[in-house]
PDB file of C-alpha atoms in Angstrom:
ATOM      1  CA  MET A   1     -14.865 -26.241   1.657  1.00  0.00           C
ATOM      2  CA  THR A   2     -11.482 -25.029   3.272  1.00  0.00           C
ATOM      3  CA  VAL A   3      -8.968 -23.614   1.473  1.00  0.00           C
ATOM      4  CA  THR A   4      -4.891 -22.840   2.147  1.00  0.00           C
ATOM      5  CA  HIS A   5      -2.701 -21.117  -0.004  1.00  0.00           C
ATOM      6  CA  GLY A   6      -5.185 -21.838  -2.336  1.00  0.00           C
ATOM      7  CA  GLN A   7      -5.385 -25.800  -2.248  1.00  0.00           C
ATOM      8  CA  PRO A   8      -8.152 -27.478  -0.210  1.00  0.00           C
ATOM      9  CA  LEU A   9      -7.274 -29.048   2.678  1.00  0.00           C
ATOM     10  CA  THR A  10      -8.027 -32.220   2.592  1.00  0.00           C
ATOM     11  CA  GLU A  11      -5.750 -31.909  -1.007  1.00  0.00           C
ATOM     12  CA  GLN A  12      -3.002 -31.022   1.111  1.00  0.00           C
ATOM     13  CA  ILE A  13      -3.757 -33.511   4.360  1.00  0.00           C
ATOM     14  CA  THR A  14      -3.862 -36.051   0.971  1.00  0.00           C
ATOM     15  CA  ASP A  15      -0.821 -35.004  -0.158  1.00  0.00           C
ATOM     16  CA  ILE A  16       1.161 -34.596   3.428  1.00  0.00           C
ATOM     17  CA  LEU A  17      -0.045 -38.682   3.696  1.00  0.00           C
ATOM     18  CA  VAL A  18       1.613 -39.746   0.481  1.00  0.00           C
ATOM     19  CA  ALA A  19       4.896 -37.414   0.226  1.00  0.00           C
ATOM     20  CA  HIS A  20       5.567 -38.916   3.972  1.00  0.00           C
ATOM     21  CA  CYS A  21       3.400 -41.348   5.060  1.00  0.00           C
ATOM     22  CA  GLY A  22       3.043 -44.261   2.225  1.00  0.00           C
ATOM     23  CA  LEU A  23      -0.309 -43.515   1.168  1.00  0.00           C
ATOM     24  CA  ASP A  24      -1.575 -44.779  -2.012  1.00  0.00           C
ATOM     25  CA  ALA A  25      -3.111 -41.975  -3.193  1.00  0.00           C
ATOM     26  CA  ASP A  26      -5.327 -44.537  -5.486  1.00  0.00           C
ATOM     27  CA  ALA A  27      -7.095 -46.163  -2.902  1.00  0.00           C
ATOM     28  CA  ALA A  28      -7.565 -42.791  -1.454  1.00  0.00           C
ATOM     29  CA  ALA A  29      -9.090 -41.799  -4.008  1.00  0.00           C
ATOM     30  CA  ARG A  30     -11.326 -45.068  -3.886  1.00  0.00           C
ATOM     31  CA  ALA A  31     -12.718 -44.622  -0.412  1.00  0.00           C
ATOM     32  CA  PRO A  32     -12.663 -40.673   0.035  1.00  0.00           C
ATOM     33  CA  ALA A  33     -14.359 -42.074   3.333  1.00  0.00           C
ATOM     34  CA  ALA A  34     -11.770 -45.001   4.823  1.00  0.00           C
ATOM     35  CA  SER A  35      -9.751 -44.365   7.867  1.00  0.00           C
ATOM     36  CA  LEU A  36      -6.741 -43.967   7.883  1.00  0.00           C
ATOM     37  CA  GLU A  37      -6.286 -47.342   9.628  1.00  0.00           C
ATOM     38  CA  GLU A  38      -8.445 -48.940   6.719  1.00  0.00           C
ATOM     39  CA  LEU A  39      -5.879 -46.786   4.049  1.00  0.00           C
ATOM     40  CA  GLY A  40      -3.182 -49.107   5.817  1.00  0.00           C
ATOM     41  CA  MET A  41      -2.310 -45.940   7.682  1.00  0.00           C
ATOM     42  CA  ASP A  42       0.417 -47.613  10.613  1.00  0.00           C
ATOM     43  CA  SER A  43       1.700 -46.399  14.154  1.00  0.00           C
ATOM     44  CA  LEU A  44       4.957 -45.025  12.641  1.00  0.00           C
ATOM     45  CA  ALA A  45       2.729 -42.848   9.457  1.00  0.00           C
ATOM     46  CA  LEU A  46       0.668 -41.716  12.335  1.00  0.00           C
ATOM     47  CA  LEU A  47       3.097 -40.022  13.680  1.00  0.00           C
ATOM     48  CA  GLU A  48       4.357 -38.649  10.966  1.00  0.00           C
ATOM     49  CA  LEU A  49       1.525 -36.605   9.883  1.00  0.00           C
ATOM     50  CA  SER A  50       0.800 -35.003  13.155  1.00  0.00           C
ATOM     51  CA  ALA A  51       4.868 -34.366  13.030  1.00  0.00           C
ATOM     52  CA  VAL A  52       4.077 -32.909   9.915  1.00  0.00           C
ATOM     53  CA  VAL A  53       0.394 -31.505  11.058  1.00  0.00           C
ATOM     54  CA  ALA A  54       2.306 -29.996  13.948  1.00  0.00           C
ATOM     55  CA  ASP A  55       5.028 -27.855  12.045  1.00  0.00           C
ATOM     56  CA  ARG A  56       2.989 -26.270   9.205  1.00  0.00           C
ATOM     57  CA  TRP A  57      -0.439 -25.416  11.552  1.00  0.00           C
ATOM     58  CA  GLN A  58       0.274 -26.125  14.480  1.00  0.00           C
ATOM     59  CA  VAL A  59      -2.169 -28.205  15.348  1.00  0.00           C
ATOM     60  CA  GLN A  60      -2.099 -31.483  17.554  1.00  0.00           C
ATOM     61  CA  ILE A  61      -3.655 -34.497  15.695  1.00  0.00           C
ATOM     62  CA  PRO A  62      -5.230 -36.868  18.554  1.00  0.00           C
ATOM     63  CA  GLU A  63      -3.592 -40.334  19.622  1.00  0.00           C
ATOM     64  CA  GLN A  64      -6.769 -42.086  17.939  1.00  0.00           C
ATOM     65  CA  SER A  65      -6.416 -40.223  14.564  1.00  0.00           C
ATOM     66  CA  GLY A  66      -6.142 -43.332  12.655  1.00  0.00           C
ATOM     67  CA  GLN A  67      -9.824 -43.883  13.135  1.00  0.00           C
ATOM     68  CA  LEU A  68     -10.089 -40.526  11.596  1.00  0.00           C
ATOM     69  CA  SER A  69     -10.660 -40.124   7.691  1.00  0.00           C
ATOM     70  CA  ILE A  70      -9.228 -38.141   6.115  1.00  0.00           C
ATOM     71  CA  PRO A  71     -12.155 -35.277   5.039  1.00  0.00           C
ATOM     72  CA  ALA A  72     -12.140 -35.849   9.314  1.00  0.00           C
ATOM     73  CA  VAL A  73      -8.752 -34.531   9.644  1.00  0.00           C
ATOM     74  CA  ALA A  74      -9.112 -31.392   7.703  1.00  0.00           C
ATOM     75  CA  ASP A  75     -12.058 -30.470   9.406  1.00  0.00           C
ATOM     76  CA  LEU A  76     -10.121 -31.045  12.615  1.00  0.00           C
ATOM     77  CA  VAL A  77      -7.012 -28.736  11.283  1.00  0.00           C
ATOM     78  CA  ALA A  78      -9.751 -25.920   9.889  1.00  0.00           C
ATOM     79  CA  ARG A  79     -11.148 -25.944  13.296  1.00  0.00           C
ATOM     80  CA  ARG A  80      -8.585 -25.036  15.080  1.00  0.00           C
ATOM     81  CA  THR A  81      -6.857 -22.590  12.733  1.00  0.00           C
ATOM     82  CA  ARG A  82      -9.708 -20.840  12.702  1.00  0.00           C
ATOM     83  CA  PRO A  83     -10.021 -17.002  13.399  1.00  0.00           C
ATOM     84  CA  CYS A  84     -10.259 -16.749  17.342  1.00  0.00           C
ATOM     85  CA  GLY A  85     -11.847 -14.636  19.596  1.00  0.00           C
ATOM     86  CA  HIS A  86     -10.028 -11.089  20.356  1.00  0.00           C
ATOM     87  CA  THR A  87     -11.284  -8.831  21.929  1.00  0.00           C
ATOM     88  CA  GLU A  88      -9.182  -4.892  22.985  1.00  0.00           C
ATOM     89  CA  ASN A  89     -10.390  -2.447  25.378  1.00  0.00           C
ATOM     90  CA  SER A  90      -9.403   0.846  27.170  1.00  0.00           C
ATOM     91  CA  ILE A  91     -10.204   3.548  29.198  1.00  0.00           C
ATOM     92  CA  VAL A  92      -8.047   6.705  30.512  1.00  0.00           C
ATOM     93  CA  ILE A  93      -8.358   6.945  33.760  1.00  0.00           C
ATOM     94  CA  ALA A  94      -7.644  10.861  35.528  1.00  0.00           C
ATOM     95  CA  ALA A  95      -5.821   9.202  38.634  1.00  0.00           C
ATOM     96  CA  PRO A  96      -2.153   8.304  39.291  1.00  0.00           C
ATOM     97  CA  LEU A  97      -0.342   5.009  37.344  1.00  0.00           C
ATOM     98  CA  PRO A  98       0.182   4.061  40.890  1.00  0.00           C
ATOM     99  CA  LEU A  99      -2.948   4.370  42.851  1.00  0.00           C
ATOM    100  CA  VAL A 100      -4.560   2.819  39.149  1.00  0.00           C
ATOM    101  CA  TRP A 101      -2.417  -0.580  39.340  1.00  0.00           C
ATOM    102  CA  ASP A 102      -2.627  -1.022  43.284  1.00  0.00           C
ATOM    103  CA  ILE A 103      -6.621  -0.701  43.024  1.00  0.00           C
ATOM    104  CA  THR A 104      -7.014  -3.060  40.179  1.00  0.00           C
ATOM    105  CA  ASN A 105      -4.707  -5.409  41.087  1.00  0.00           C
ATOM    106  CA  ASP A 106      -6.481  -5.942  44.376  1.00  0.00           C
ATOM    107  CA  VAL A 107      -8.239  -9.048  43.047  1.00  0.00           C
ATOM    108  CA  ALA A 108      -9.648 -10.351  46.957  1.00  0.00           C
ATOM    109  CA  ARG A 109     -11.559  -6.656  46.633  1.00  0.00           C
ATOM    110  CA  TRP A 110     -12.613  -6.718  43.488  1.00  0.00           C
ATOM    111  CA  THR A 111     -16.233  -7.198  44.393  1.00  0.00           C
ATOM    112  CA  GLU A 112     -16.147  -3.488  44.995  1.00  0.00           C
ATOM    113  CA  LEU A 113     -14.286  -2.724  41.912  1.00  0.00           C
ATOM    114  CA  PHE A 114     -17.330  -4.701  39.463  1.00  0.00           C
ATOM    115  CA  THR A 115     -20.024  -4.746  38.663  1.00  0.00           C
ATOM    116  CA  GLU A 116     -20.843  -8.789  37.523  1.00  0.00           C
ATOM    117  CA  TYR A 117     -18.517 -10.191  40.546  1.00  0.00           C
ATOM    118  CA  ALA A 118     -20.487 -11.057  43.290  1.00  0.00           C
ATOM    119  CA  VAL A 119     -17.863 -13.160  45.303  1.00  0.00           C
ATOM    120  CA  VAL A 120     -13.493 -13.510  45.038  1.00  0.00           C
ATOM    121  CA  GLU A 121     -12.048 -16.750  46.552  1.00  0.00           C
ATOM    122  CA  ILE A 122      -8.343 -16.193  46.613  1.00  0.00           C
ATOM    123  CA  LEU A 123      -7.239 -19.529  46.136  1.00  0.00           C
ATOM    124  CA  HIS A 124      -3.241 -19.031  46.457  1.00  0.00           C
ATOM    125  CA  ARG A 125      -0.324 -16.711  46.493  1.00  0.00           C
ATOM    126  CA  GLU A 126       2.885 -17.046  45.598  1.00  0.00           C
ATOM    127  CA  GLY A 127       4.969 -14.270  44.779  1.00  0.00           C
ATOM    128  CA  ASP A 128       3.175 -12.147  42.439  1.00  0.00           C
ATOM    129  CA  THR A 129       0.539 -14.393  40.827  1.00  0.00           C
ATOM    130  CA  VAL A 130      -2.425 -15.353  42.515  1.00  0.00           C
ATOM    131  CA  ARG A 131      -4.695 -18.406  41.762  1.00  0.00           C
ATOM    132  CA  PHE A 132      -8.517 -17.574  42.685  1.00  0.00           C
ATOM    133  CA  ARG A 133     -12.097 -18.570  41.996  1.00  0.00           C
ATOM    134  CA  LEU A 134     -14.844 -15.620  40.739  1.00  0.00           C
ATOM    135  CA  THR A 135     -18.281 -16.329  41.128  1.00  0.00           C
ATOM    136  CA  MET A 136     -20.636 -14.085  39.026  1.00  0.00           C
ATOM    137  CA  HIS A 137     -23.859 -13.216  40.335  1.00  0.00           C
ATOM    138  CA  PRO A 138     -27.066 -15.063  39.304  1.00  0.00           C
ATOM    139  CA  ASP A 139     -27.691 -14.184  35.644  1.00  0.00           C
ATOM    140  CA  GLU A 140     -31.627 -13.992  34.222  1.00  0.00           C
ATOM    141  CA  ASN A 141     -31.537 -17.683  34.076  1.00  0.00           C
ATOM    142  CA  GLY A 142     -30.905 -17.801  37.912  1.00  0.00           C
ATOM    143  CA  ILE A 143     -27.207 -19.362  37.052  1.00  0.00           C
ATOM    144  CA  ALA A 144     -24.219 -18.417  39.018  1.00  0.00           C
ATOM    145  CA  TRP A 145     -21.610 -18.424  36.797  1.00  0.00           C
ATOM    146  CA  SER A 146     -18.145 -19.043  38.400  1.00  0.00           C
ATOM    147  CA  TRP A 147     -14.890 -20.340  37.440  1.00  0.00           C
ATOM    148  CA  VAL A 148     -10.953 -20.324  38.636  1.00  0.00           C
ATOM    149  CA  SER A 149      -8.369 -18.365  37.264  1.00  0.00           C
ATOM    150  CA  GLU A 150      -4.673 -17.040  37.529  1.00  0.00           C
ATOM    151  CA  ARG A 151      -3.004 -14.363  37.144  1.00  0.00           C
ATOM    152  CA  THR A 152       0.313 -12.588  37.343  1.00  0.00           C
ATOM    153  CA  ALA A 153       1.490  -8.783  37.836  1.00  0.00           C
ATOM    154  CA  ASP A 154       4.311  -7.345  36.542  1.00  0.00           C
ATOM    155  CA  PRO A 155       5.667  -4.396  38.954  1.00  0.00           C
ATOM    156  CA  THR A 156       8.444  -3.828  37.053  1.00  0.00           C
ATOM    157  CA  THR A 157       6.609  -3.510  33.435  1.00  0.00           C
ATOM    158  CA  ARG A 158       2.788  -2.663  34.435  1.00  0.00           C
ATOM    159  CA  GLN A 159       1.929  -5.490  32.934  1.00  0.00           C
ATOM    160  CA  VAL A 160      -0.355  -8.422  33.997  1.00  0.00           C
ATOM    161  CA  ARG A 161      -0.916 -11.909  32.439  1.00  0.00           C
ATOM    162  CA  ALA A 162      -3.743 -13.737  33.125  1.00  0.00           C
ATOM    163  CA  ARG A 163      -5.369 -17.429  31.962  1.00  0.00           C
ATOM    164  CA  ARG A 164      -8.511 -19.237  32.943  1.00  0.00           C
ATOM    165  CA  VAL A 165      -7.915 -22.312  34.626  1.00  0.00           C
ATOM    166  CA  GLU A 166     -11.344 -23.839  34.263  1.00  0.00           C
ATOM    167  CA  THR A 167     -11.818 -22.746  31.136  1.00  0.00           C
ATOM    168  CA  GLY A 168     -16.393 -23.734  30.863  1.00  0.00           C
ATOM    169  CA  PRO A 169     -17.437 -22.805  27.868  1.00  0.00           C
ATOM    170  CA  PHE A 170     -13.771 -21.776  26.424  1.00  0.00           C
ATOM    171  CA  GLU A 171     -11.556 -23.397  24.731  1.00  0.00           C
ATOM    172  CA  TYR A 172      -9.070 -20.831  26.436  1.00  0.00           C
ATOM    173  CA  MET A 173      -8.857 -18.287  28.007  1.00  0.00           C
ATOM    174  CA  ARG A 174      -5.900 -15.238  28.334  1.00  0.00           C
ATOM    175  CA  ILE A 175      -5.858 -11.538  29.478  1.00  0.00           C
ATOM    176  CA  HIS A 176      -3.376  -9.323  28.816  1.00  0.00           C
ATOM    177  CA  TRP A 177      -3.793  -5.842  31.505  1.00  0.00           C
ATOM    178  CA  ARG A 178      -1.232  -2.677  30.207  1.00  0.00           C
ATOM    179  CA  TYR A 179      -1.051  -0.222  32.584  1.00  0.00           C
ATOM    180  CA  THR A 180       0.126   3.303  30.469  1.00  0.00           C
ATOM    181  CA  GLU A 181       0.583   6.947  31.703  1.00  0.00           C
ATOM    182  CA  GLU A 182      -1.014   9.607  29.427  1.00  0.00           C
ATOM    183  CA  PRO A 183      -0.813  13.532  30.188  1.00  0.00           C
ATOM    184  CA  GLU A 184      -5.040  13.104  31.186  1.00  0.00           C
ATOM    185  CA  GLY A 185      -4.362  10.404  33.636  1.00  0.00           C
ATOM    186  CA  THR A 186      -3.576   6.639  33.442  1.00  0.00           C
ATOM    187  CA  ARG A 187      -4.316   4.328  30.459  1.00  0.00           C
ATOM    188  CA  MET A 188      -5.799   0.562  31.329  1.00  0.00           C
ATOM    189  CA  THR A 189      -6.009  -2.063  28.498  1.00  0.00           C
ATOM    190  CA  TRP A 190      -7.878  -5.038  28.731  1.00  0.00           C
ATOM    191  CA  VAL A 191      -7.060  -7.544  25.860  1.00  0.00           C
ATOM    192  CA  GLN A 192      -8.410 -10.991  25.716  1.00  0.00           C
ATOM    193  CA  ASP A 193      -7.787 -14.011  23.452  1.00  0.00           C
ATOM    194  CA  PHE A 194      -9.663 -17.384  23.130  1.00  0.00           C
ATOM    195  CA  ALA A 195     -11.812 -19.676  21.319  1.00  0.00           C
ATOM    196  CA  MET A 196     -14.887 -21.576  21.996  1.00  0.00           C
ATOM    197  CA  LYS A 197     -15.521 -24.928  22.009  1.00  0.00           C
ATOM    198  CA  PRO A 198     -18.034 -26.142  19.819  1.00  0.00           C
ATOM    199  CA  THR A 199     -20.153 -27.509  22.793  1.00  0.00           C
ATOM    200  CA  ALA A 200     -20.652 -23.502  24.045  1.00  0.00           C
ATOM    201  CA  PRO A 201     -23.764 -22.029  23.385  1.00  0.00           C
ATOM    202  CA  VAL A 202     -22.515 -18.725  21.796  1.00  0.00           C
ATOM    203  CA  ASP A 203     -19.221 -19.348  19.090  1.00  0.00           C
ATOM    204  CA  ASP A 204     -16.421 -16.887  18.877  1.00  0.00           C
ATOM    205  CA  ALA A 205     -17.687 -14.173  17.320  1.00  0.00           C
ATOM    206  CA  GLY A 206     -20.854 -13.687  19.278  1.00  0.00           C
ATOM    207  CA  MET A 207     -18.657 -14.026  22.869  1.00  0.00           C
ATOM    208  CA  THR A 208     -17.140 -11.347  20.563  1.00  0.00           C
ATOM    209  CA  ASP A 209     -19.467  -8.855  21.204  1.00  0.00           C
ATOM    210  CA  ARG A 210     -20.557 -10.025  24.657  1.00  0.00           C
ATOM    211  CA  ILE A 211     -17.067  -8.976  26.263  1.00  0.00           C
ATOM    212  CA  ASN A 212     -16.429  -6.457  24.472  1.00  0.00           C
ATOM    213  CA  ALA A 213     -19.935  -4.359  25.224  1.00  0.00           C
ATOM    214  CA  ASN A 214     -19.657  -5.923  29.848  1.00  0.00           C
ATOM    215  CA  SER A 215     -15.734  -4.754  28.806  1.00  0.00           C
ATOM    216  CA  ARG A 216     -17.268  -1.333  28.004  1.00  0.00           C
ATOM    217  CA  ILE A 217     -19.456  -1.037  30.801  1.00  0.00           C
ATOM    218  CA  GLN A 218     -16.972  -2.733  33.702  1.00  0.00           C
ATOM    219  CA  LEU A 219     -14.488  -0.217  32.574  1.00  0.00           C
ATOM    220  CA  GLN A 220     -15.842   2.879  32.894  1.00  0.00           C
ATOM    221  CA  ILE A 221     -17.522   1.655  36.199  1.00  0.00           C
ATOM    222  CA  ILE A 222     -13.666   1.726  37.304  1.00  0.00           C
ATOM    223  CA  LYS A 223     -12.655   4.705  35.927  1.00  0.00           C
ATOM    224  CA  GLU A 224     -15.354   6.399  37.664  1.00  0.00           C
ATOM    225  CA  LYS A 225     -14.856   4.428  41.213  1.00  0.00           C
ATOM    226  CA  ILE A 226     -11.084   4.982  40.767  1.00  0.00           C
ATOM    227  CA  GLU A 227     -11.461   9.168  39.835  1.00  0.00           C
ATOM    228  CA  LEU A 228     -13.732   9.592  42.958  1.00  0.00           C
ATOM    229  CA  ALA A 229     -11.168   7.194  45.449  1.00  0.00           C
ATOM    230  CA  TYR A 230      -8.694  10.338  44.094  1.00  0.00           C
ATOM    231  CA  ALA A 231     -10.352  13.107  44.680  1.00  0.00           C
ATOM    232  CA  GLY A 232     -11.111  12.002  48.294  1.00  0.00           C
ATOM    233  CA  GLY A 233      -8.096  10.887  49.306  1.00  0.00           C
ATOM    234  CA  THR A 234      -9.045   7.492  49.797  1.00  0.00           C
ATOM    235  CA  ARG A 235      -8.442   3.972  48.385  1.00  0.00           C
TER     236      ARG A 235
END
């Protein structure tokens, strides 16, 4: 049972339907598995439910919500308001910020920078925004994962915002890169916020562990490559 604000979520959905949508509370109690349509909720009532749920939990109720029972609506809200995946990893690179910025934002050459990418295909550029397809080296099962991402770099704030356009097993994936100067060089920070689809082979917690482990590996590799390039006076 999901509880928020000290009250089971099913009870909160029922209260909304009674207060805002004209639901007969006794009828709902007698038939807990009935759909909203079976409980007499018409299209206007469903619109009101959707508006209240969106305002309270920032969750969108699907158009076919009339076919859902009250517990099913509560389950939908609970799944969409669960804590999502979040990671933050950083490393200090002994090189000037402009050099670190230029190298790490040269997406077309990411196969030289990251060890996990086999192919980078630039699909579109407009100003500081680039859309591209990444293809990884085949995994242990021989699968070469591929997806389209888009990133916008801001040279003024030295920040980058990116997202997966083709989300694959993710409901969404957003990435925030930050670059800051420190006495030892440049700190590069990766922040990733995401949620896995219910059908994904791994949940949010599992993907968090994977991303943390891989980010630390890739950050160390990038650090070593950029520091080598800086020491040698080359890109």
